[in-house]
PDB file of N, CA, C and O in Angstrom:
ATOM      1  N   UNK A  30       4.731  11.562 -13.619  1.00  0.00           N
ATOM      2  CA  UNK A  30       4.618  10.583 -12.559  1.00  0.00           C
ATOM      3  C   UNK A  30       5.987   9.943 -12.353  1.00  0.00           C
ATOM      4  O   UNK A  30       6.569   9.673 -13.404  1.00  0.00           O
ATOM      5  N   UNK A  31       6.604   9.653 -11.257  1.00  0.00           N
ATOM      6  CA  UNK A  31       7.464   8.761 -10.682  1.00  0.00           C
ATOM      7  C   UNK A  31       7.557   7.786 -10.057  1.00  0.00           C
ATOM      8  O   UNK A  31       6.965   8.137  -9.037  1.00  0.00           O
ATOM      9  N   UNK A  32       7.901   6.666  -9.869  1.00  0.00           N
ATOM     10  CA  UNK A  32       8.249   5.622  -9.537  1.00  0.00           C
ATOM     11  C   UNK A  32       9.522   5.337  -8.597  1.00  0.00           C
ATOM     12  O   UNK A  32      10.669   5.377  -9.042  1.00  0.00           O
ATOM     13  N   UNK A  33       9.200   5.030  -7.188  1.00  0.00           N
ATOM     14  CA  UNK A  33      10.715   4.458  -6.148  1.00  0.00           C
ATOM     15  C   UNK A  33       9.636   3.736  -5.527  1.00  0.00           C
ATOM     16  O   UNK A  33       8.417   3.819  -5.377  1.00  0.00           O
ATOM     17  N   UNK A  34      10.769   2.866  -5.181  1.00  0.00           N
ATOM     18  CA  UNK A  34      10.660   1.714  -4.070  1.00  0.00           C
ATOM     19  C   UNK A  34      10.106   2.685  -2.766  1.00  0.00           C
ATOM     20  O   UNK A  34      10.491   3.853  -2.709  1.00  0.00           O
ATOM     21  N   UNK A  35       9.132   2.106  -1.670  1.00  0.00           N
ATOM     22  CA  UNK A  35       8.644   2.401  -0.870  1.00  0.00           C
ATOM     23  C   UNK A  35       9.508   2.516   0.717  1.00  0.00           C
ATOM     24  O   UNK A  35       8.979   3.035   1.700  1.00  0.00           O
ATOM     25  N   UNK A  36      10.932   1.921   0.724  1.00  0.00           N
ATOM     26  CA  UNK A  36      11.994   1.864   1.826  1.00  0.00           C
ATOM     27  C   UNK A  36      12.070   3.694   2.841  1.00  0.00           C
ATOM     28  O   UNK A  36      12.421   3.893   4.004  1.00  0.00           O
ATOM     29  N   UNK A  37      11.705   4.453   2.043  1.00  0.00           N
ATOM     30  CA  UNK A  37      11.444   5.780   2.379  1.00  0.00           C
ATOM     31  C   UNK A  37      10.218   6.290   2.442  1.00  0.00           C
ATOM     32  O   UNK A  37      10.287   7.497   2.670  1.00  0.00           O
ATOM     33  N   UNK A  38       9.309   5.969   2.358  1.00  0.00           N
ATOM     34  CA  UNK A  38       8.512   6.329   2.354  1.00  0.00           C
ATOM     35  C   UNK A  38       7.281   5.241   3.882  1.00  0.00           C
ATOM     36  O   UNK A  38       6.929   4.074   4.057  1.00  0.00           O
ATOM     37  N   UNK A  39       7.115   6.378   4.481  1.00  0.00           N
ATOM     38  CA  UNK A  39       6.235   6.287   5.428  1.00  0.00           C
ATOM     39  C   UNK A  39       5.088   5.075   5.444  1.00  0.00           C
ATOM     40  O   UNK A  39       4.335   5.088   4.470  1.00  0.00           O
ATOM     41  N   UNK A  40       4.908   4.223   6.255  1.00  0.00           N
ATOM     42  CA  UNK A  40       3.985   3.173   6.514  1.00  0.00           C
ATOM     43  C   UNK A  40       2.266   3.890   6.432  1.00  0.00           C
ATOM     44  O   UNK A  40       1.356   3.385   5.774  1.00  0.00           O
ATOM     45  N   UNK A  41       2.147   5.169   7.280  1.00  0.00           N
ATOM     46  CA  UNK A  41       1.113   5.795   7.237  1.00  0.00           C
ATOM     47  C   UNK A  41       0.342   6.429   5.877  1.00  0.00           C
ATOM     48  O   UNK A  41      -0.829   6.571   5.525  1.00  0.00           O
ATOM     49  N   UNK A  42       1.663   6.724   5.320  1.00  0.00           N
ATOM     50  CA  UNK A  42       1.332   7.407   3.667  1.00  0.00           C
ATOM     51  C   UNK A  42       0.819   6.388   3.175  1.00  0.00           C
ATOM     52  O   UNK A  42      -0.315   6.523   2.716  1.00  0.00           O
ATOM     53  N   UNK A  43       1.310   5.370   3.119  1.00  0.00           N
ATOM     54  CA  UNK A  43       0.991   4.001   2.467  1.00  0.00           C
ATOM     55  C   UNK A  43      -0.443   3.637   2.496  1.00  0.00           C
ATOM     56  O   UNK A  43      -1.236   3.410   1.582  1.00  0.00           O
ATOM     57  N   UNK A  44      -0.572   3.639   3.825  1.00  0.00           N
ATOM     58  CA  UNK A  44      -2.016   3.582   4.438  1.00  0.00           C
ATOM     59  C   UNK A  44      -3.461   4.583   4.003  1.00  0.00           C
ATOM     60  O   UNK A  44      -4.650   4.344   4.214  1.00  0.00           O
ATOM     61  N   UNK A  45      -2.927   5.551   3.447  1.00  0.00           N
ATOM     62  CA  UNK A  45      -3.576   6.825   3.486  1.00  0.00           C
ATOM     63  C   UNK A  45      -3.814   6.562   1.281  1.00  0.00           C
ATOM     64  O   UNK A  45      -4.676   7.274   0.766  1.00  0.00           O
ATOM     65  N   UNK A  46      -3.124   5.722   0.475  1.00  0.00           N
ATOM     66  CA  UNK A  46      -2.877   5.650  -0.447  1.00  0.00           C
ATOM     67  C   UNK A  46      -3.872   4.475  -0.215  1.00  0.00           C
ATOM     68  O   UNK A  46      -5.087   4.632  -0.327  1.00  0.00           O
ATOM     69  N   UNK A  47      -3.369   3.448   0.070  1.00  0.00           N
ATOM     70  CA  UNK A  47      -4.343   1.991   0.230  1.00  0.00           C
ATOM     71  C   UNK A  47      -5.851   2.826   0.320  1.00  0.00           C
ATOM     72  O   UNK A  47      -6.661   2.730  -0.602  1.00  0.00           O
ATOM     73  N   UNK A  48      -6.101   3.591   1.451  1.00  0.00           N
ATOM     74  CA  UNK A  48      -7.423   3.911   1.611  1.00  0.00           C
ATOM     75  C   UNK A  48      -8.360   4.692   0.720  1.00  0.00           C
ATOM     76  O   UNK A  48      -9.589   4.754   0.714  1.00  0.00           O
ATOM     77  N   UNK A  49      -7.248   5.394  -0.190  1.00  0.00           N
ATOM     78  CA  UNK A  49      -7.979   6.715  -1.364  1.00  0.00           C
ATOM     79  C   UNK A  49      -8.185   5.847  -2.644  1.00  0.00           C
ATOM     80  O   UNK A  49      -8.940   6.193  -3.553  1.00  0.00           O
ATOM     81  N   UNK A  50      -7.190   4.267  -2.650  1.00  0.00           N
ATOM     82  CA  UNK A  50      -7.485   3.571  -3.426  1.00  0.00           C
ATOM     83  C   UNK A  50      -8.483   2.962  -3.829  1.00  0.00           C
ATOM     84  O   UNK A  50      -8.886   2.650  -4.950  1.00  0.00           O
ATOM     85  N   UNK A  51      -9.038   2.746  -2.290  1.00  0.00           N
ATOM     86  CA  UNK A  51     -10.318   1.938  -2.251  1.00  0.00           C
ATOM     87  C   UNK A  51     -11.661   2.595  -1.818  1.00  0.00           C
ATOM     88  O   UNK A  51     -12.720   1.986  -1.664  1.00  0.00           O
ATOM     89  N   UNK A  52     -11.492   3.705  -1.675  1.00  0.00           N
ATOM     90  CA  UNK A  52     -12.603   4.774  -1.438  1.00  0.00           C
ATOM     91  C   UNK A  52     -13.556   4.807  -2.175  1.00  0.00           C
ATOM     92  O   UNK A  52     -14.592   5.292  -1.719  1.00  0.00           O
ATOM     93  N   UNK A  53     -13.533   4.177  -3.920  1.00  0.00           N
ATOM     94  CA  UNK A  53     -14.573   3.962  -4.829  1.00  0.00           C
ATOM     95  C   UNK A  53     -14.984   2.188  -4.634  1.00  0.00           C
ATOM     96  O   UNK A  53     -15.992   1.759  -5.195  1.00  0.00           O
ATOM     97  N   UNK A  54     -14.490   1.672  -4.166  1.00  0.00           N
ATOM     98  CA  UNK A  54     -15.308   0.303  -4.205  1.00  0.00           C
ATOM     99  C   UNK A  54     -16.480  -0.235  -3.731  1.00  0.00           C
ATOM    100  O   UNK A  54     -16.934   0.312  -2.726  1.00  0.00           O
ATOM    101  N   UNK A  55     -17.048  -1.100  -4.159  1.00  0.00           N
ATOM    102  CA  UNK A  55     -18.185  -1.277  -3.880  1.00  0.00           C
ATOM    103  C   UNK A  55     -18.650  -1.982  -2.908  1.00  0.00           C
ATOM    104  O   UNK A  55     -19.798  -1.890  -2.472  1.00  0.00           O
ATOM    105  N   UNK A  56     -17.494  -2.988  -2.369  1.00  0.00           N
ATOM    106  CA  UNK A  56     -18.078  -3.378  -0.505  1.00  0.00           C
ATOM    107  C   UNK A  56     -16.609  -2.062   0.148  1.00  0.00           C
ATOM    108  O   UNK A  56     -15.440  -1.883  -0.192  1.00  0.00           O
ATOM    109  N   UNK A  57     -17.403  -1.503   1.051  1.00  0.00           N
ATOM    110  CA  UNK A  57     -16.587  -0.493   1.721  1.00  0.00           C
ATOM    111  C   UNK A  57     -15.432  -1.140   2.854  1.00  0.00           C
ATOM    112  O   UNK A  57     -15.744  -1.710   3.899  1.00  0.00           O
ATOM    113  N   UNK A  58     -13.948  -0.884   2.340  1.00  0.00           N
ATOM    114  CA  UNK A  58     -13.158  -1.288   2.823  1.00  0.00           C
ATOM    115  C   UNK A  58     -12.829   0.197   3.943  1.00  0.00           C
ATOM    116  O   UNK A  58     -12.560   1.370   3.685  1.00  0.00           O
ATOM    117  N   UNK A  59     -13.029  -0.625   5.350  1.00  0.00           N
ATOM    118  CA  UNK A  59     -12.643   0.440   6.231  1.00  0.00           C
ATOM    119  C   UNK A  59     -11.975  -0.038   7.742  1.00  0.00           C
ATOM    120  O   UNK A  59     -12.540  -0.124   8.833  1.00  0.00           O
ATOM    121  N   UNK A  60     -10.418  -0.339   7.337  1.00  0.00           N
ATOM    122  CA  UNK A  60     -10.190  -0.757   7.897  1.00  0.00           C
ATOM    123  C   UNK A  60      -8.720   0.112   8.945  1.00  0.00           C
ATOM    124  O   UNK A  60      -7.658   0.456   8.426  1.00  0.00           O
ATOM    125  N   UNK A  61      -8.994   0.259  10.136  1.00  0.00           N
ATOM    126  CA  UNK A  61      -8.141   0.970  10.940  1.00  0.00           C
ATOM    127  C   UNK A  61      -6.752   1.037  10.541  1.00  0.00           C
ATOM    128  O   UNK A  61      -6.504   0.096   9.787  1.00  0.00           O
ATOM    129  N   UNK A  62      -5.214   2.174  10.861  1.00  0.00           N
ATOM    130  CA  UNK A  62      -4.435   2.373  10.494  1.00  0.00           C
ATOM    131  C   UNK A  62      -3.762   0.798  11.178  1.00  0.00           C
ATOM    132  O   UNK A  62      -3.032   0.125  10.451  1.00  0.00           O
ATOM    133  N   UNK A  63      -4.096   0.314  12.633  1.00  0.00           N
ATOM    134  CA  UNK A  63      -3.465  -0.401  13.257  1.00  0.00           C
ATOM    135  C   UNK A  63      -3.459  -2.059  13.142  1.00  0.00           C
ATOM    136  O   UNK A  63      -2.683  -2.961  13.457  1.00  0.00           O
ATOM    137  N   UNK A  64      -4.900  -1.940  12.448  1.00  0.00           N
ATOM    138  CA  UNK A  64      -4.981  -3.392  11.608  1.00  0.00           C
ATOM    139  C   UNK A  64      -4.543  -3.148  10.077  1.00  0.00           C
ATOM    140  O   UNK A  64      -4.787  -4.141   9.392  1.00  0.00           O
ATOM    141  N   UNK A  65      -4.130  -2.396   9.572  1.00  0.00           N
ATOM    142  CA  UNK A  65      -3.375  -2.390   8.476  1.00  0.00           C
ATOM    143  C   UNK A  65      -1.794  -2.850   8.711  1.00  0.00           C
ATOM    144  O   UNK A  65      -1.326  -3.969   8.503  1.00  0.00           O
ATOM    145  N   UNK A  66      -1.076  -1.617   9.223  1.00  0.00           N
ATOM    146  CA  UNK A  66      -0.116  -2.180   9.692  1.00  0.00           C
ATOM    147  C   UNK A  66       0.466  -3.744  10.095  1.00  0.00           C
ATOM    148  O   UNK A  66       1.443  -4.354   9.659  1.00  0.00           O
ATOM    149  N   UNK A  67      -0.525  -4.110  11.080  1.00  0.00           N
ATOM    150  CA  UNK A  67      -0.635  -5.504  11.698  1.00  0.00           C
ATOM    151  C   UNK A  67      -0.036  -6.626  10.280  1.00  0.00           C
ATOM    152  O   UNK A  67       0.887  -7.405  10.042  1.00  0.00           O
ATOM    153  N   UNK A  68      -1.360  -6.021   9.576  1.00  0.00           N
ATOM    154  CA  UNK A  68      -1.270  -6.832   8.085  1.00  0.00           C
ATOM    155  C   UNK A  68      -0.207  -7.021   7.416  1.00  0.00           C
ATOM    156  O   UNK A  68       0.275  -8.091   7.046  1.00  0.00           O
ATOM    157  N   UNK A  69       0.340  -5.471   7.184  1.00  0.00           N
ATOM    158  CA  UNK A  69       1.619  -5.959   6.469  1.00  0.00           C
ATOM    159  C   UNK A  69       2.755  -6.295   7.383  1.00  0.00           C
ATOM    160  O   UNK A  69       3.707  -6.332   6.604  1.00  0.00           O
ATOM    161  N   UNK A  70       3.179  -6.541   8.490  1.00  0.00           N
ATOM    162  CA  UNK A  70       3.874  -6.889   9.069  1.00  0.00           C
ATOM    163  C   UNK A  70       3.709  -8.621   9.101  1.00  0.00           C
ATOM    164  O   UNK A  70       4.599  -9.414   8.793  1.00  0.00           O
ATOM    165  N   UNK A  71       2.419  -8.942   9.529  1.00  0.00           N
ATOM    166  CA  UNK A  71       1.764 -10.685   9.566  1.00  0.00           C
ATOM    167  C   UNK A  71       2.641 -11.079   8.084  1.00  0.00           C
ATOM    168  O   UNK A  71       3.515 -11.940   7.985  1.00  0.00           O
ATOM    169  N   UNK A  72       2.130 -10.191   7.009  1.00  0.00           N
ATOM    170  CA  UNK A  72       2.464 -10.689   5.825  1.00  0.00           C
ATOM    171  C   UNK A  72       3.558 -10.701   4.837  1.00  0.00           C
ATOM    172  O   UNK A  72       3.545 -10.967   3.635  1.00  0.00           O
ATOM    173  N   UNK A  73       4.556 -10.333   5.671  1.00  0.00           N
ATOM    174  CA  UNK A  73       5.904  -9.832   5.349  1.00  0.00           C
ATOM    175  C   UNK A  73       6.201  -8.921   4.075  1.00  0.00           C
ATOM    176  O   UNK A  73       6.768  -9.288   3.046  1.00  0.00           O
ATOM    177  N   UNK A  74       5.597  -7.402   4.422  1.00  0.00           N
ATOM    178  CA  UNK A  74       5.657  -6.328   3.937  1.00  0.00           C
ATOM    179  C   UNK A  74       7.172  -6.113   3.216  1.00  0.00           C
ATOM    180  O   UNK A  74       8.076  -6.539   3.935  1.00  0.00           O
ATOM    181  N   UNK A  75       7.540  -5.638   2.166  1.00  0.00           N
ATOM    182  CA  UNK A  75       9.045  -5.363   1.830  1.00  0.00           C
ATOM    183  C   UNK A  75       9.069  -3.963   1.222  1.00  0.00           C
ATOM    184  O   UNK A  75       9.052  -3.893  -0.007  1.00  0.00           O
ATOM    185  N   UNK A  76       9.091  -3.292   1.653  1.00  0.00           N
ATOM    186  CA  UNK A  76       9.067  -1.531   1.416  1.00  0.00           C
ATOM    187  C   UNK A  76      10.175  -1.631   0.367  1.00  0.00           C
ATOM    188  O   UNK A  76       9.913  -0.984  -0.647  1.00  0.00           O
ATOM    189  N   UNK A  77      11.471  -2.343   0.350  1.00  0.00           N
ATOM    190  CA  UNK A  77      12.187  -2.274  -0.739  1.00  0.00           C
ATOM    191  C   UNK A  77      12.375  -2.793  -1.803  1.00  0.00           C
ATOM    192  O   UNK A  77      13.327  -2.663  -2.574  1.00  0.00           O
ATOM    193  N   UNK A  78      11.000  -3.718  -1.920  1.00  0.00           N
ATOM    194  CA  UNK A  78      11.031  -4.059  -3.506  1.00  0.00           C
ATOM    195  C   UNK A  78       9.344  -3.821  -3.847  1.00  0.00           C
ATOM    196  O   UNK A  78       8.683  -4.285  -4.776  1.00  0.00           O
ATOM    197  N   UNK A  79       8.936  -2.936  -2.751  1.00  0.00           N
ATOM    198  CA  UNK A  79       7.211  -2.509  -2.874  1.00  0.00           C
ATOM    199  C   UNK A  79       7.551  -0.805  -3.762  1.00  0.00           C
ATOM    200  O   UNK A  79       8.559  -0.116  -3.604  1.00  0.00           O
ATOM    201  N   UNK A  80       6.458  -0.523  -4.594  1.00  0.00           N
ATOM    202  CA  UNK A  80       6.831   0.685  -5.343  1.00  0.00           C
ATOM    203  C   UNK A  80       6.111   1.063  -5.411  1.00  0.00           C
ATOM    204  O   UNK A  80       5.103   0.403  -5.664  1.00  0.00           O
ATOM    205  N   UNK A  81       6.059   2.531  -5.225  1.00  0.00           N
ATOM    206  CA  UNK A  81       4.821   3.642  -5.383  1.00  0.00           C
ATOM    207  C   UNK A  81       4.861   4.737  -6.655  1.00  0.00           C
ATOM    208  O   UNK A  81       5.866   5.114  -7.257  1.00  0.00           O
ATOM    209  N   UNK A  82       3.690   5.073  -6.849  1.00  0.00           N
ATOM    210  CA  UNK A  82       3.443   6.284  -7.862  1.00  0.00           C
ATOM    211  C   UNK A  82       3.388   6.962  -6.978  1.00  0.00           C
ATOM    212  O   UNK A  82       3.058   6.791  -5.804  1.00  0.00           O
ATOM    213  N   UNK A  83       3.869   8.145  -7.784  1.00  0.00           N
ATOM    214  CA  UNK A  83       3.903   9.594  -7.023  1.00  0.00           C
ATOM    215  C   UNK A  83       4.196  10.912  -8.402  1.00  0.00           C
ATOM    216  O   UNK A  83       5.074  11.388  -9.121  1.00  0.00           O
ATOM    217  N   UNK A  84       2.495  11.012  -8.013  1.00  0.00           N
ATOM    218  CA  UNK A  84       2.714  12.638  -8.438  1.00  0.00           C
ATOM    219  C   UNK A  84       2.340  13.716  -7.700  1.00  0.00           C
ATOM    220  O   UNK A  84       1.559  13.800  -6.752  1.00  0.00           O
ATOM    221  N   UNK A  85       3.448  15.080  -8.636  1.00  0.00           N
ATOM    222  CA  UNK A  85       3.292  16.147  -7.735  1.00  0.00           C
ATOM    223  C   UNK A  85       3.612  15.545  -5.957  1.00  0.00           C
ATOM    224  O   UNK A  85       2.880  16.045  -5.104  1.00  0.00           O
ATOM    225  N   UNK A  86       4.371  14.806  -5.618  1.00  0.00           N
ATOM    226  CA  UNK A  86       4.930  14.032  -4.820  1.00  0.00           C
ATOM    227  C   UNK A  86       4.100  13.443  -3.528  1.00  0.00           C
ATOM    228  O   UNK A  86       4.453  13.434  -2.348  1.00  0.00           O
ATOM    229  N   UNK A  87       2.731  12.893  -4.198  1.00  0.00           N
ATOM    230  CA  UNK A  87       1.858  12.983  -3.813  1.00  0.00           C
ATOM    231  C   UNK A  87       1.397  11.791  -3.778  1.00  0.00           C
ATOM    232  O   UNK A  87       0.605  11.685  -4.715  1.00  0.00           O
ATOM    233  N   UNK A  88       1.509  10.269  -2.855  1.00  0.00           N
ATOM    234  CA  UNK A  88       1.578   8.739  -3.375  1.00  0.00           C
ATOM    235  C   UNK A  88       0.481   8.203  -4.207  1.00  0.00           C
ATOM    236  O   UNK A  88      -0.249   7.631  -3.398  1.00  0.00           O
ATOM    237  N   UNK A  89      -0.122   8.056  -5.605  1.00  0.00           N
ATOM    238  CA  UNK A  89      -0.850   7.937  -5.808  1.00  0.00           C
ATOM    239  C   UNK A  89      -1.507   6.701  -5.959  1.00  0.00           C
ATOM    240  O   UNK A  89      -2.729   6.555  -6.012  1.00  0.00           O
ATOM    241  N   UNK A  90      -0.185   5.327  -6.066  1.00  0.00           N
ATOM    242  CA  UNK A  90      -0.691   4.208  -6.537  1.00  0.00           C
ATOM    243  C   UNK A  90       0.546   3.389  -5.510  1.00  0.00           C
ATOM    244  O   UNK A  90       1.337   4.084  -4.873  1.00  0.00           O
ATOM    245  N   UNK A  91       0.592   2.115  -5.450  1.00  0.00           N
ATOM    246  CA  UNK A  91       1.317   1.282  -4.807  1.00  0.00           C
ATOM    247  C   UNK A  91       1.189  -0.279  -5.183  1.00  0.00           C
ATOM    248  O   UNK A  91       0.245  -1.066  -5.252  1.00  0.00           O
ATOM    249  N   UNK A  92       2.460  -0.354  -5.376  1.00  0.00           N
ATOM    250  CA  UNK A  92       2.740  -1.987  -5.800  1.00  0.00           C
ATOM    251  C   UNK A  92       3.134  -2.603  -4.062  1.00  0.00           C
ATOM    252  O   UNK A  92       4.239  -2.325  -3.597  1.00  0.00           O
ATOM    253  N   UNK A  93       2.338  -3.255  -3.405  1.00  0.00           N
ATOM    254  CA  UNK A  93       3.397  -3.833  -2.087  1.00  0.00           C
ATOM    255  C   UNK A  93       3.473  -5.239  -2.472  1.00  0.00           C
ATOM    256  O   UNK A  93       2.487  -5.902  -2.792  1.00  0.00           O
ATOM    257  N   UNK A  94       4.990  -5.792  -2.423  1.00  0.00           N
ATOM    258  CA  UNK A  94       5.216  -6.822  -2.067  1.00  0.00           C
ATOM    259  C   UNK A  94       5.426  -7.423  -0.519  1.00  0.00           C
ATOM    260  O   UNK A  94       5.777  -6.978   0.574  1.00  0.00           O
ATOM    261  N   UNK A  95       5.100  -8.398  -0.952  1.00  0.00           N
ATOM    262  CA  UNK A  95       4.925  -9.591   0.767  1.00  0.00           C
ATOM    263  C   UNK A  95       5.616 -11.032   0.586  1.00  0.00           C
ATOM    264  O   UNK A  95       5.541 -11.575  -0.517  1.00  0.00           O
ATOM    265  N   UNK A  96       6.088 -11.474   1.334  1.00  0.00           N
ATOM    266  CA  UNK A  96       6.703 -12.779   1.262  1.00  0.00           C
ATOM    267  C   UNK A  96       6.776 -12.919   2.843  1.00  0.00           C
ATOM    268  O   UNK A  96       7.483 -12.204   3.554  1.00  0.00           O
ATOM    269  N   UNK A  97       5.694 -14.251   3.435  1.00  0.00           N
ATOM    270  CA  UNK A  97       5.843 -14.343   4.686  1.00  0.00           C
ATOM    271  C   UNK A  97       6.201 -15.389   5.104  1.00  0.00           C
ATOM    272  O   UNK A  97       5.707 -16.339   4.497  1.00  0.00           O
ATOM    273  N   UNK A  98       7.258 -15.782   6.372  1.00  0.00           N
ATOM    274  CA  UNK A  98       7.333 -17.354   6.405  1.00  0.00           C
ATOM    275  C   UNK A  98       6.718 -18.077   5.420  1.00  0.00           C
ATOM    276  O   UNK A  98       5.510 -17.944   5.227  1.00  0.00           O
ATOM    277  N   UNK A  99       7.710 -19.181   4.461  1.00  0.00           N
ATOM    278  CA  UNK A  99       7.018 -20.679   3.995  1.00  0.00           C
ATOM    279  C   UNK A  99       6.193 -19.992   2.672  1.00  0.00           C
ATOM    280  O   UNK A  99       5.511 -20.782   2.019  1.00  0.00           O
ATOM    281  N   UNK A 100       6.211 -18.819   2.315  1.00  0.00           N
ATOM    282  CA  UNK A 100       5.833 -18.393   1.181  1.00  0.00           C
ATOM    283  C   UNK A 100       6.044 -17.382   0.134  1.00  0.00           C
ATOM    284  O   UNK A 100       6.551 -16.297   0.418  1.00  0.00           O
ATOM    285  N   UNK A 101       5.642 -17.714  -1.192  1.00  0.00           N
ATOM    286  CA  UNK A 101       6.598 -16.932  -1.917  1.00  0.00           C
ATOM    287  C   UNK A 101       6.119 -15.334  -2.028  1.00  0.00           C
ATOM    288  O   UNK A 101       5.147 -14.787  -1.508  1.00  0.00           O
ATOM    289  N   UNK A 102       7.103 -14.817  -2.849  1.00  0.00           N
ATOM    290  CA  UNK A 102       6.562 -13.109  -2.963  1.00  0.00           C
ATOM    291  C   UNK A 102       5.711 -13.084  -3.653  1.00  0.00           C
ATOM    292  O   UNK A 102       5.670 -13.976  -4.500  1.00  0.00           O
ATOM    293  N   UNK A 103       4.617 -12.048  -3.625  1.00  0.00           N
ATOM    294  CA  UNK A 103       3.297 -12.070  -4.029  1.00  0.00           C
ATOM    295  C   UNK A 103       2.907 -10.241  -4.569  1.00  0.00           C
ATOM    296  O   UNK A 103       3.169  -9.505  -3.617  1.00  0.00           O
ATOM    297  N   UNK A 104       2.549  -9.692  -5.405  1.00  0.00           N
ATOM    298  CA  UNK A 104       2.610  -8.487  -5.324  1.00  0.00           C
ATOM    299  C   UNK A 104       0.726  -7.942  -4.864  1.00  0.00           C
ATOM    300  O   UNK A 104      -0.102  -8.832  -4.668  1.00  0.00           O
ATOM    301  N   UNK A 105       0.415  -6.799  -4.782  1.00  0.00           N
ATOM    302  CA  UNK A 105      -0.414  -6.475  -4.423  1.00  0.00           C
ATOM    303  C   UNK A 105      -0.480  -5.085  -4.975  1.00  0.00           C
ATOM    304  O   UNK A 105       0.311  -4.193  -4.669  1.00  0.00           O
ATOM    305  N   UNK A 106      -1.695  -4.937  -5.992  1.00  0.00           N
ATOM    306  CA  UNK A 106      -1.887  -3.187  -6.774  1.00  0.00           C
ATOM    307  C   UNK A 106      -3.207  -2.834  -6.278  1.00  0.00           C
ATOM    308  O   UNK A 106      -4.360  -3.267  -6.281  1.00  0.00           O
ATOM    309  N   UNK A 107      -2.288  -1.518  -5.705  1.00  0.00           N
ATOM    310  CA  UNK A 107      -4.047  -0.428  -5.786  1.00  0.00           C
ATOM    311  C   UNK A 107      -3.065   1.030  -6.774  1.00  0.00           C
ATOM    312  O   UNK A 107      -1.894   1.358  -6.963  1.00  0.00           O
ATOM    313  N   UNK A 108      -4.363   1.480  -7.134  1.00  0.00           N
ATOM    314  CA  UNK A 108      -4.272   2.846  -7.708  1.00  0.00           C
ATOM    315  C   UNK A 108      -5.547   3.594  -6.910  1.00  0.00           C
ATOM    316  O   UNK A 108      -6.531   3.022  -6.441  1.00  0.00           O
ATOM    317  N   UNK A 109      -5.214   5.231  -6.884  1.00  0.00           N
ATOM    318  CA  UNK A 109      -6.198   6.009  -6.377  1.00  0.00           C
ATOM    319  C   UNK A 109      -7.122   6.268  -7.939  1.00  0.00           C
ATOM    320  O   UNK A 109      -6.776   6.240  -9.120  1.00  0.00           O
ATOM    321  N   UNK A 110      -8.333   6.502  -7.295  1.00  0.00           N
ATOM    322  CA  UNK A 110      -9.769   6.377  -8.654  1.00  0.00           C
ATOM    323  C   UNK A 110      -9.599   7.821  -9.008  1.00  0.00           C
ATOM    324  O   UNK A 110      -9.016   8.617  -8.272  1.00  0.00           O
ATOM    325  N   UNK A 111     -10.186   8.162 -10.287  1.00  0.00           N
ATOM    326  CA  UNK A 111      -9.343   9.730 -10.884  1.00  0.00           C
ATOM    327  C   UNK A 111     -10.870  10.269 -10.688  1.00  0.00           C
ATOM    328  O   UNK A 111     -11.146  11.444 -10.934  1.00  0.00           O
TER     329      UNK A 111
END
């Protein structure tokens, strides 16, 4: 498994990782690519200090950090369910 900052890596992949993350939970999170986005933009998304797993180069997990107007950085973990 590897570890980089998310600055290269695609907003959609991200999205597609968030969603395989939460694909086992128990209230069903199903929420469009365009209100995701929205989200991390509202919430001041930082792709360069946000970090992903990746195996077989394949995003498996994601740390995103956010810091939005008037507030501090905050991290946010999903992993995909094995």
């Amino acid at each position: 498994m590897e570890y980089q900052t998310l600055e290269k890596t695609d907003t959609f992949c991200v999205y597609q990782a968030f969603r395989q993350a939460f694909s086992d939970y128990q209230v069903p999170v199903d929420m469009p690519y365009e209100a995701f986005e929205t989200n991390l933009k509202r919430n001041g998304y930082m792709p360069s200090v946000s970090v992903g797993a990746f195996e077989h180069g394949e995003l498996t997990g994601i740390v995103l950090m956010v810091c939005g107007i008037g507030r501090e950085k905050r991290p946010s973990t999903t992993l995909e369910p094995e």
